Amino acid sequence: MVKPAADSSQHSICPCKGKENISNFMDFLRPSFGEKILLMGDVSYYGKYLRKAGADVTIFEHAENFNNSAVIKNSNCSIVDGLPEYMPFKDSCFDKIVFLNHFNSFEDEKKVLKEVDRVLKLHGDIIIEEVNPNGIIRKICVVFMKLMGFKCKYYAPGEMARLFKGLGYSGEINDVENKKFIFVGKKLN
């Protein structure tokens, strides 16, 4: 069970700028014994703590992006190489899918969403922490990244909620320190 957005602190659950937010992360995710969790993005050593809480953790990352220290820090987790457009997992195998600073950079967004929906169990949770693109500095960064050829789609909080509602998820948005947001969605069908 994930902590409801209204009850959670207004702090990040992602590792950022040398600051680990592991207590926020664990309090927010509330992992349970045997729960299957898929971590994607900036996972730092968070998988290790989920494993200590009894969760079955898989870190999914493309080999080009492997952060060797994250692999070493999470040695007690399954680490799977691949692209999010083609996830090598069985249907309905995860209770929770967590994206940390990673939901904005897919080659084929529709395929990724289809794969996420395929591997998440019915009534499973999706948790996404991402930068809020509504600030002027973030808008400039987005334009710059697009000019550099990056295929990035930065969703505003409302857009994220509408996107997943259209896919059959209920969801809540939690603003984080006016720079980021956390979307918590539940797969309903």
Short mmCIF file of C-alpha atoms in Angstrom, two decimals:
data_model
loop_
_atom_site.label_atom_id
_atom_site.label_comp_id
_atom_site.label_asym_id
_atom_site.label_seq_id
_atom_site.Cartn_x
_atom_site.Cartn_y
_atom_site.Cartn_z
CA MET A 1 0.00 0.00 0.00
CA VAL A 2 1.29 3.44 -0.94
CA LYS A 3 0.88 6.36 1.43
CA PRO A 4 -1.95 8.59 0.17
CA ALA A 5 -0.66 11.81 -1.40
CA ALA A 6 -2.67 13.95 0.98
CA ASP A 7 -0.93 12.33 3.98
CA SER A 8 2.60 12.34 2.66
CA SER A 9 5.31 14.85 3.33
CA GLN A 10 6.09 17.45 0.70
CA HIS A 11 9.60 16.09 0.24
CA SER A 12 11.25 14.23 -2.60
CA ILE A 13 11.52 10.45 -2.64
CA CYS A 14 14.36 10.59 -5.22
CA PRO A 15 18.07 10.75 -4.53
CA CYS A 16 19.14 14.21 -5.63
CA LYS A 17 22.14 16.54 -5.35
CA GLY A 18 24.00 14.24 -3.00
CA LYS A 19 21.00 13.99 -0.69
CA GLU A 20 19.47 10.59 -0.20
CA ASN A 21 15.79 10.66 0.69
CA ILE A 22 15.55 7.03 1.74
CA SER A 23 13.31 7.65 4.76
CA ASN A 24 10.85 9.63 2.60
CA PHE A 25 11.00 6.89 -0.04
CA MET A 26 10.35 4.02 2.38
CA ASP A 27 7.62 5.92 4.21
CA PHE A 28 5.93 6.74 0.91
CA LEU A 29 6.15 3.26 -0.66
CA ARG A 30 5.41 1.22 2.45
CA PRO A 31 6.77 -2.03 1.02
CA SER A 32 5.43 -5.32 2.32
CA PHE A 33 6.98 -8.77 2.53
CA GLY A 34 6.92 -10.58 -0.82
CA GLU A 35 5.67 -7.59 -2.77
CA LYS A 36 7.17 -7.43 -6.28
CA ILE A 37 8.54 -3.96 -7.08
CA LEU A 38 10.07 -2.73 -10.34
CA LEU A 39 12.46 0.24 -9.97
CA MET A 40 13.45 2.40 -12.94
CA GLY A 41 15.53 5.55 -13.21
CA ASP A 42 17.69 7.17 -10.55
CA VAL A 43 17.45 4.31 -8.02
CA SER A 44 20.71 4.88 -6.09
CA TYR A 45 20.79 2.22 -3.36
CA TYR A 46 17.04 2.25 -2.72
CA GLY A 47 16.54 -1.34 -3.89
CA LYS A 48 18.67 -2.57 -1.00
CA TYR A 49 16.29 -1.00 1.53
CA LEU A 50 13.20 -2.41 -0.17
CA ARG A 51 14.84 -5.87 -0.03
CA LYS A 52 15.56 -5.42 3.69
CA ALA A 53 11.83 -4.75 4.13
CA GLY A 54 11.08 -8.08 2.43
CA ALA A 55 10.11 -6.87 -1.05
CA ASP A 56 11.20 -8.71 -4.19
CA VAL A 57 13.00 -5.95 -6.12
CA THR A 58 13.91 -5.77 -9.80
CA ILE A 59 15.94 -2.85 -11.14
CA PHE A 60 15.34 -2.36 -14.85
CA GLU A 61 17.82 -0.33 -16.84
CA HIS A 62 19.40 -0.30 -20.27
CA ALA A 63 23.08 -1.34 -20.20
CA GLU A 64 24.06 1.99 -21.80
CA ASN A 65 22.72 3.74 -18.70
CA PHE A 66 24.01 1.34 -16.05
CA ASN A 67 25.41 3.19 -13.10
CA ASN A 68 27.97 0.73 -11.77
CA SER A 69 27.74 2.12 -8.26
CA ALA A 70 23.96 1.58 -8.28
CA VAL A 71 24.53 -2.02 -9.40
CA ILE A 72 27.03 -2.55 -6.57
CA LYS A 73 24.85 -0.77 -4.01
CA ASN A 74 21.89 -2.98 -4.90
CA SER A 75 23.69 -6.31 -5.18
CA ASN A 76 20.85 -8.10 -3.40
CA CYS A 77 18.36 -7.09 -6.13
CA SER A 78 17.68 -8.53 -9.56
CA ILE A 79 19.12 -6.20 -12.18
CA VAL A 80 17.70 -6.59 -15.66
CA ASP A 81 19.05 -5.00 -18.84
CA GLY A 82 16.59 -3.84 -21.46
CA LEU A 83 14.55 -1.07 -22.98
CA PRO A 84 11.28 0.07 -21.40
CA GLU A 85 9.60 -0.29 -24.79
CA TYR A 86 10.26 -4.05 -24.64
CA MET A 87 10.11 -5.26 -21.03
CA PRO A 88 11.24 -8.89 -20.64
CA PHE A 89 8.73 -9.68 -17.89
CA LYS A 90 5.59 -11.80 -17.69
CA ASP A 91 2.17 -10.17 -17.77
CA SER A 92 0.86 -8.84 -14.45
CA CYS A 93 4.00 -9.64 -12.48
CA PHE A 94 4.62 -6.45 -10.43
CA ASP A 95 2.68 -5.01 -7.49
CA LYS A 96 4.38 -1.62 -7.84
CA ILE A 97 6.33 0.14 -10.57
CA VAL A 98 8.45 3.11 -9.50
CA PHE A 99 9.98 5.68 -11.87
CA LEU A 100 12.46 8.07 -10.25
CA ASN A 101 13.43 10.99 -12.53
CA HIS A 102 13.00 8.78 -15.58
CA PHE A 103 9.49 9.08 -17.00
CA ASN A 104 10.39 11.77 -19.53
CA SER A 105 12.88 10.10 -21.85
CA PHE A 106 11.45 7.33 -23.98
CA GLU A 107 11.97 6.67 -27.66
CA ASP A 108 8.39 5.39 -28.04
CA GLU A 109 6.14 6.57 -25.23
CA LYS A 110 3.08 4.59 -26.38
CA LYS A 111 5.02 1.31 -26.28
CA VAL A 112 6.36 2.12 -22.82
CA LEU A 113 2.88 2.86 -21.48
CA LYS A 114 1.57 -0.36 -23.03
CA GLU A 115 4.42 -2.34 -21.42
CA VAL A 116 3.94 -0.71 -18.01
CA ASP A 117 0.25 -1.55 -18.15
CA ARG A 118 1.03 -5.12 -19.23
CA VAL A 119 3.49 -5.93 -16.41
CA LEU A 120 1.60 -4.17 -13.58
CA LYS A 121 -0.94 -6.29 -11.72
CA LEU A 122 -4.60 -5.28 -11.50
CA HIS A 123 -4.91 -2.88 -8.54
CA GLY A 124 -1.13 -2.41 -8.63
CA ASP A 125 0.46 0.98 -7.99
CA ILE A 126 2.56 3.14 -10.27
CA ILE A 127 4.65 5.81 -8.55
CA ILE A 128 6.37 8.48 -10.63
CA GLU A 129 8.47 11.34 -9.30
CA GLU A 130 9.34 13.79 -12.01
CA VAL A 131 10.35 17.40 -12.53
CA ASN A 132 7.44 19.81 -12.86
CA PRO A 133 7.93 21.50 -16.26
CA ASN A 134 5.79 24.54 -15.44
CA GLY A 135 8.61 26.74 -14.11
CA ILE A 136 10.35 29.13 -16.52
CA ILE A 137 13.81 27.61 -15.96
CA ARG A 138 12.46 24.11 -16.62
CA LYS A 139 10.73 25.32 -19.80
CA ILE A 140 14.05 26.71 -21.06
CA CYS A 141 15.77 23.40 -20.23
CA VAL A 142 13.10 21.45 -22.12
CA VAL A 143 13.54 23.62 -25.22
CA PHE A 144 17.32 23.22 -24.99
CA MET A 145 17.05 19.43 -24.66
CA LYS A 146 14.77 19.23 -27.69
CA LEU A 147 17.19 21.38 -29.70
CA MET A 148 19.95 18.93 -28.72
CA GLY A 149 17.88 16.08 -30.19
CA PHE A 150 16.66 14.43 -27.00
CA LYS A 151 13.23 12.81 -27.25
CA CYS A 152 11.77 14.05 -23.99
CA LYS A 153 8.18 14.67 -22.99
CA TYR A 154 7.88 16.47 -19.69
CA TYR A 155 4.37 16.12 -18.33
CA ALA A 156 2.81 18.75 -16.12
CA PRO A 157 1.09 17.22 -13.09
CA GLY A 158 -2.41 17.54 -14.58
CA GLU A 159 -1.26 16.03 -17.88
CA MET A 160 0.20 13.04 -16.05
CA ALA A 161 -3.05 12.45 -14.17
CA ARG A 162 -5.10 12.71 -17.40
CA LEU A 163 -2.72 10.40 -19.27
CA PHE A 164 -3.13 7.61 -16.74
CA LYS A 165 -6.85 8.23 -16.25
CA GLY A 166 -7.22 7.60 -19.98
CA LEU A 167 -5.44 4.26 -19.49
CA GLY A 168 -7.81 3.15 -16.72
CA TYR A 169 -5.92 4.28 -13.61
CA SER A 170 -7.07 6.33 -10.67
CA GLY A 171 -4.44 8.76 -9.45
CA GLU A 172 -3.32 11.57 -7.20
CA ILE A 173 -0.68 14.26 -7.54
CA ASN A 174 1.58 15.37 -4.70
CA ASP A 175 3.59 18.57 -5.24
CA VAL A 176 7.18 18.28 -4.04
CA GLU A 177 8.99 21.41 -2.95
CA ASN A 178 7.50 23.40 -5.88
CA LYS A 179 9.97 21.79 -8.31
CA LYS A 180 8.77 18.24 -8.72
CA PHE A 181 5.66 16.17 -8.32
CA ILE A 182 4.81 12.61 -7.42
CA PHE A 183 2.04 10.84 -9.29
CA VAL A 184 0.54 7.82 -7.54
CA GLY A 185 -1.75 5.76 -9.73
CA LYS A 186 -3.69 2.55 -9.20
CA LYS A 187 -4.51 0.21 -12.08
CA LEU A 188 -8.28 -0.28 -12.12
CA ASN A 189 -8.76 -2.37 -15.26
#
